[in-house]
C-alpha positions as a printed Julia matrix, in Angstrom:
394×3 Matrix{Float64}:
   0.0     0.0    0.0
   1.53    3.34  -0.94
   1.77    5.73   2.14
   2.16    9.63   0.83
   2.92    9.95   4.72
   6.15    7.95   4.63
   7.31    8.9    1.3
  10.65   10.4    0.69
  12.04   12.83  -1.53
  15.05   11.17  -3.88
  16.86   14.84  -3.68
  17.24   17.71  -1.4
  14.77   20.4   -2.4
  16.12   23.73  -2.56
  14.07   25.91  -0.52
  12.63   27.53  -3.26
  11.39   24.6   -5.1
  10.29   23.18  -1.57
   8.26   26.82  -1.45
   6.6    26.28  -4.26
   5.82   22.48  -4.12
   4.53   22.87  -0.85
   2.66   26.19  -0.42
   1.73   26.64  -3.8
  -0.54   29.71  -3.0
   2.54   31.9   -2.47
   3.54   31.83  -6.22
   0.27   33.78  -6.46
   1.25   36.54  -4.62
  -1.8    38.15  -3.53
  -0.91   36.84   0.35
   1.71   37.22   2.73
   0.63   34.87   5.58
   2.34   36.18   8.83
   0.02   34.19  11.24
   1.97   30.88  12.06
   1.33   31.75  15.46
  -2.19   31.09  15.0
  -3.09   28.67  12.58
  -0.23   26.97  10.35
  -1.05   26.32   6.55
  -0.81   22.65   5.49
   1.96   21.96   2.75
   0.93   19.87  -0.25
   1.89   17.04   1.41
   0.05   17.25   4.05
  -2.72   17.59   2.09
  -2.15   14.69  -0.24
  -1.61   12.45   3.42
  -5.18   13.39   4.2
  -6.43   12.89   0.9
  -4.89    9.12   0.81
  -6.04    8.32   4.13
  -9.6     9.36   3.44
  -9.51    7.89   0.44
  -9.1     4.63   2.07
 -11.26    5.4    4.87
 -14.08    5.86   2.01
 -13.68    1.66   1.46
 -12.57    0.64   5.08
 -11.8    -2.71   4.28
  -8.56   -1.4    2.43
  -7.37   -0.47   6.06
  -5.23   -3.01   7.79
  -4.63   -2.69  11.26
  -1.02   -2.86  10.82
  -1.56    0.35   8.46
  -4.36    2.5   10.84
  -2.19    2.14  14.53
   1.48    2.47  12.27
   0.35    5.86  11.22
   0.32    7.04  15.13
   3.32    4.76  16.22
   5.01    7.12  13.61
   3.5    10.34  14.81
   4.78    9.17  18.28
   8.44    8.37  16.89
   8.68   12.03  14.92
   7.4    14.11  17.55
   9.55   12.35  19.73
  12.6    13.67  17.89
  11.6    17.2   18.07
  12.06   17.19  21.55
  14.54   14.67  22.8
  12.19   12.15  23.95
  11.43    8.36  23.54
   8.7     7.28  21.36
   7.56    5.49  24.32
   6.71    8.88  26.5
   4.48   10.12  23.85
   1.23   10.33  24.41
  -1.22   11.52  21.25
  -3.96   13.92  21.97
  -6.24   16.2   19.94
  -4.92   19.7   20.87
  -2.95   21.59  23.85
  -5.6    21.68  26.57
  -6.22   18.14  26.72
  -2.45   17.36  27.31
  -2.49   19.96  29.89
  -5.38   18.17  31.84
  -3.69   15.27  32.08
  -1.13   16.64  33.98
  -3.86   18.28  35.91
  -5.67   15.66  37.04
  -3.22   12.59  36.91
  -0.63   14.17  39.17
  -1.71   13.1   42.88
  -2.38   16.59  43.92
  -4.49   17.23  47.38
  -6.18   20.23  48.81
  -3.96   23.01  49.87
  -1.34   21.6   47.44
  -0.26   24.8   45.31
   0.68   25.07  41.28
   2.59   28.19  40.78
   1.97   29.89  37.07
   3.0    33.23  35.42
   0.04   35.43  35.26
  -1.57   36.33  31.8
  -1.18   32.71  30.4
  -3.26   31.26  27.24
  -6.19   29.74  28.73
  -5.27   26.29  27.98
  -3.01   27.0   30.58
  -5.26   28.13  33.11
  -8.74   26.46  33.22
  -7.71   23.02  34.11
  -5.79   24.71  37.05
  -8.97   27.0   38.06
 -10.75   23.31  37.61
  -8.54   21.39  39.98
  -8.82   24.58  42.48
 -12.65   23.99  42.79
 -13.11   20.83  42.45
 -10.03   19.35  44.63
  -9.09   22.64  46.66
  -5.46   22.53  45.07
  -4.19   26.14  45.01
  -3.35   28.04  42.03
  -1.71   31.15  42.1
  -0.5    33.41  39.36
   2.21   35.09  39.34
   2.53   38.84  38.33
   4.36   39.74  35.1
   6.91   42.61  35.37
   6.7    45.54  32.5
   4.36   42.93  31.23
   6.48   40.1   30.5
   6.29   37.24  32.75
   8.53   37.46  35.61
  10.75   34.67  35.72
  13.02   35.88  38.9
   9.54   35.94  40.66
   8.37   32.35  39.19
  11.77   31.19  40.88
  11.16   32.65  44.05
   7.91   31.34  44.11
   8.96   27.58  44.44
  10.05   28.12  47.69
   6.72   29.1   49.06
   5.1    26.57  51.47
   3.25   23.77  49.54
   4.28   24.41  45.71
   3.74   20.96  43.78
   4.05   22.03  40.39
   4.93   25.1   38.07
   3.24   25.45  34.93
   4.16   27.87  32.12
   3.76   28.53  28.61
   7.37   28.35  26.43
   7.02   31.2   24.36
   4.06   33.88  25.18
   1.18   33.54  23.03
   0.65   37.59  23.48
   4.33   38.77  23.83
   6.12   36.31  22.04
   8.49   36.15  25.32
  10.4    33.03  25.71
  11.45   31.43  29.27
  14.35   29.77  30.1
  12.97   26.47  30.24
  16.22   25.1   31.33
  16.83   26.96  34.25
  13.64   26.56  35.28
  13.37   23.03  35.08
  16.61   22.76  37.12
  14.92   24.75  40.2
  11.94   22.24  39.83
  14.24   19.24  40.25
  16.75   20.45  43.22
  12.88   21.38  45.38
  10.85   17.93  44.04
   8.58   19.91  42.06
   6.85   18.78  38.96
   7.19   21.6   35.7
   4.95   21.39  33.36
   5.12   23.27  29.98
   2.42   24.17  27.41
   4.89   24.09  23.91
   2.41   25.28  21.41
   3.85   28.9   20.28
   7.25   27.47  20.87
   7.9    24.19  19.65
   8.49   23.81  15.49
  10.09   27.86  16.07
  12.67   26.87  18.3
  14.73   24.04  19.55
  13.33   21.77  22.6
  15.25   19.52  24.84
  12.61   17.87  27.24
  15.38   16.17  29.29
  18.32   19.35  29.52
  15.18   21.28  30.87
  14.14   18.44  33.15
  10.55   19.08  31.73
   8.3    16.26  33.4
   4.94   16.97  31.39
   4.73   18.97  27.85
   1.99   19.3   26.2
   1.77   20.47  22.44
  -0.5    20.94  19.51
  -0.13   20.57  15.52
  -2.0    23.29  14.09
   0.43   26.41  14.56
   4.62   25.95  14.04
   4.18   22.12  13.05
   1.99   22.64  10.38
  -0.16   19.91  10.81
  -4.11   19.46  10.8
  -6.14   20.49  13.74
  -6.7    17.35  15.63
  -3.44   16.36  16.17
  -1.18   16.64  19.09
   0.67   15.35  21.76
   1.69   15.06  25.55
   5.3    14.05  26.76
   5.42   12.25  30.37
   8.78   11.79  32.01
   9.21    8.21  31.73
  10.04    7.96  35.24
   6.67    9.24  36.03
   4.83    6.92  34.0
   4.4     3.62  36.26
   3.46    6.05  38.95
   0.58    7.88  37.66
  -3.53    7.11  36.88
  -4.92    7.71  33.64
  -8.12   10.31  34.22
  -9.95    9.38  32.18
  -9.57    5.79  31.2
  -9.38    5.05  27.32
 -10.35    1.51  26.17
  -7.1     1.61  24.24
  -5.16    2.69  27.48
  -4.67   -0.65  28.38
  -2.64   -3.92  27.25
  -5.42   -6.08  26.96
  -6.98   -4.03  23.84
  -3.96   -4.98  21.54
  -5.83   -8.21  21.18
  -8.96   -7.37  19.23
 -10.2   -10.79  18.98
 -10.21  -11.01  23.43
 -11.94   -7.3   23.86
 -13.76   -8.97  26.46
 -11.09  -10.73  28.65
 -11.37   -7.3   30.39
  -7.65   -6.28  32.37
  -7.34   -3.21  33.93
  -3.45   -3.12  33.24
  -2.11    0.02  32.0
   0.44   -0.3   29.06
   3.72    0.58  30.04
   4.11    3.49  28.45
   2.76    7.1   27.95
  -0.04    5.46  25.43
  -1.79    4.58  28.79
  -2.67    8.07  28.77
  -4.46    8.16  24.93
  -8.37    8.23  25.1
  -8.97    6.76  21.6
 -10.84    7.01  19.35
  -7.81    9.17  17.49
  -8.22   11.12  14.33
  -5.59    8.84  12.49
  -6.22   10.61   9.04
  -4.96   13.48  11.0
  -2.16   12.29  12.41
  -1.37   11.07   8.84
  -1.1    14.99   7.95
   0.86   15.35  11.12
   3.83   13.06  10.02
   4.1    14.36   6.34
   4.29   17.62   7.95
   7.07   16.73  10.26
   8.95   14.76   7.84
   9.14   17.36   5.68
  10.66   19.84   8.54
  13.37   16.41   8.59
  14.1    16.93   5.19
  14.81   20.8    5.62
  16.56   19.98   8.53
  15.58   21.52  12.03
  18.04   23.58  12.6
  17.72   25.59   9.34
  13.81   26.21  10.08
  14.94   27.37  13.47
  17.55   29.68  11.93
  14.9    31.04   8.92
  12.86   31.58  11.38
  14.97   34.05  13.79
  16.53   35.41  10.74
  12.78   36.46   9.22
  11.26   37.6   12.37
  14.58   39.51  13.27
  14.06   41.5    9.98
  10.48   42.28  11.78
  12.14   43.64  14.69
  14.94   45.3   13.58
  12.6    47.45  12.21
  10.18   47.84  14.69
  12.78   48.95  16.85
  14.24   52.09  14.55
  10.51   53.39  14.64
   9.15   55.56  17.42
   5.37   55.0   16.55
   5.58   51.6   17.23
   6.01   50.26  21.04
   8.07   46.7   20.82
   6.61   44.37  23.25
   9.03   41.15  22.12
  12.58   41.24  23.68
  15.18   42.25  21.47
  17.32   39.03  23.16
  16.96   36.01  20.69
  17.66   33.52  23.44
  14.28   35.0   24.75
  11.66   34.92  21.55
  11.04   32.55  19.11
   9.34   33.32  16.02
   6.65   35.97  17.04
   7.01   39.58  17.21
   4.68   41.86  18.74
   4.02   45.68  18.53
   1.69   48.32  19.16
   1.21   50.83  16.81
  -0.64   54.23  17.8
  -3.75   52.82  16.18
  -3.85   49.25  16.61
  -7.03   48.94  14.39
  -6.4    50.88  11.75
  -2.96   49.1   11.31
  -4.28   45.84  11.3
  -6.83   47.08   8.34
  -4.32   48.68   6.39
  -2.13   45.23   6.97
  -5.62   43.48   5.86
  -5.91   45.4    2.57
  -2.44   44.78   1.46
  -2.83   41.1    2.14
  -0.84   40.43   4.69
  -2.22   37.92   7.33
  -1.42   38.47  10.91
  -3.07   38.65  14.27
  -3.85   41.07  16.8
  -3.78   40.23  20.32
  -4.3    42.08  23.38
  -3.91   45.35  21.9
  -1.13   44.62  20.12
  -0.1    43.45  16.43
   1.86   39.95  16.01
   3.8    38.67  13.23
   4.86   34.79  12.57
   6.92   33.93  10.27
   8.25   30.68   8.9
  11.15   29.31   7.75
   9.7    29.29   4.2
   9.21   32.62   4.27
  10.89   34.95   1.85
  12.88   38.28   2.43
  10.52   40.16  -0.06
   7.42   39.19   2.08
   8.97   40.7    5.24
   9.33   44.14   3.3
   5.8    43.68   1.72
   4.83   43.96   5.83
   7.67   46.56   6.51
   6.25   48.76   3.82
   2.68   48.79   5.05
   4.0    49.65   8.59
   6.66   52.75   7.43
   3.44   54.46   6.37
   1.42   54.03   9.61
């Protein structure tokens, strides 16, 4: 059975032929998408790895079960790589949030237990806390940002507060594009016995990710933005020492050794697998995940350190310029150890920037007040100053 997912290129694209093979739209010219931060644009593919799987899917018998579960065994095994993990500490999920509760409710917090986080957090970050508060009395307090960046001296001070079980922070800043020092961070955790967990998603396909230098014991991370992959797809990472010690909440039918026999469904076991796939409530949107590992292979094939390096180099262009202007208020830090891909800004008029930005075509977000740019590593030069131009007229 051909796989589109699993195919490989027989030469090194350059990355202008990758450009247009794989985001064919930008050959027309009328768009300059800017908005990775938000939702990422599936290359070809991607596309095609949907298309294929569907196809199938459309006569079901053509589906062996060897094929359907390979397709997330391989999403486990790339996504593995992009952050220094084991295959076997990847757990798939449908988006962020749902990784994120299962640190919340599998770690065996109590009342009056407390999870320190930076204040002004995406809410996938938050409402599973606020949930635990009320419903187990675990404590969550958030931590005030400083000249509105979050305050990482404070965050470290904070673990040494009476009854601090966990820290939980976003990588990069959805709304400020500020990146933490995930490392250093991770090492307080360990020395005071305190679990860090880290939401990835405006980080992770921008930037390079060790789980294990950072001592990260939960990430959770999905597709749709920096990977380029179909909504649906995503993932949680669980420190493999953690694994034997923690519950699955909720149980999935698939969580558990006995289902790898379909024939015995009813010789019923309540043994967890071994591994983070105790933690997968299936069914899983495998057509999805398809997308998912065309996406990432593709990144393979570019090589992950030139995307990271395209990247910085593009949305350094952005702020180069943003900082030479005084009608436009840089939120970002200038630092590149502490941003990764997104640059924010306010201009005077917020609003009427983002319309003028809107009616030349290019395709960015506004958050909080404030404008923010995303480039990619397939980004050109001449699409930066397409943006640059609007703005030197604001």
């Amino acid at each position: 059975m051909t796989d589109p997912t699993t195919a490989r290129h027989t030469r090194r694209q350059s990355l202008e032929e990758l450009r247009a093979t794989e985001f064919p739209w930008t050959l027309r010219g009328d768009v300059v998408y800017l908005n990775h931060a938000s939702t990422g644009p599936l290359p070809w593919r991607a596309v095609r790895a949907l298309n294929h799987f569907d196809r199938l899917r459309s006569e079901p018998w053509r589906i062996s079960v060897d094929y359907q579960f390979g397709v997330l065994a391989r999403a486990r095994e790339l996504l593995a790589q992009c952050i220094g993990a084991g295959p076997d500490e990847i757990a798939l999920m449908v988006n962020t949030t749902y990784g994120i509760n299962v640190a919340a409710w599998t770690l065996p917090l109590r009342a009056g237990d407390v999870v320190v986080a930076p204040d002004r957090e995406f809410p996938a970050n938050v409402y599973p806390w606020l949930a635990l508060e009320r419903e187990k009395g675990v404590v969550y307090r958030r931590i005030p940002c400083r000249a509105g960046l979050a305050d990482e001296e404070a965050l470290l001070s904070a673990l040494d507060w009476p009854g601090v079980r966990v820290l939980s922070v976003s990588w990069v800043s959805f709304e400020t594009g500020y990146r933490l020092d995930l490392e250093r961070l991770g090492a307080a955790c360990r020395e005071r016995g305190i679990w860090f967990v880290v939401d990835a998603i405006q980080g992770l396909g921008a930037a390079p990710l060790d789980v294990r230098r950072c001592n990260v014991d939960f990430l959770a991370c999905g597709g749709q933005k920096w990977l380029l992959a179909p909504w649906g797809t995503g993932f949680v990472y669980v420190r493999r020492e953690l694994i034997d010690h923690l519950t699955p909440v909720p149980v999935g039918w698939m969580a558990v050794r006995a289902a790898l026999d379909f024939a015995k469904l009813c010789d019923y076991d309540l043994s967890y697998h071994p591994d983070a796939r105790r933690f997968e409530v299936i069914t899983l949107p495998f057509q999805e995940f398809a997308g998912l590992n065309a996406a990432l292979e593709m990144f393979a094939e570019v090589g992950w350190d030139r995307v990271h390096d395209l990247i910085a180099e593009r949305s350094g262009q952005v702020l180069d310029f943003v900082q030479r202007r005084r009608d436009l208020q840089l939120i970002t830090p200038v630092d590149p150890d502490r941003r990764a891909g997104i640059v924010s800004f306010r201009p005077r008029d917020p609003e009427a920037t983002s319309r003028r930005l809107a009616e030349a075509g290019v395709v960015h977000s506004v958050r909080e007040g404030a404008i923010r740019i995303a480039p990619h590593f397939y980004t050109t030069e001449g699409e930066i100053d397409r943006l640059l131009t609007v703005l030197a007229v604001s």
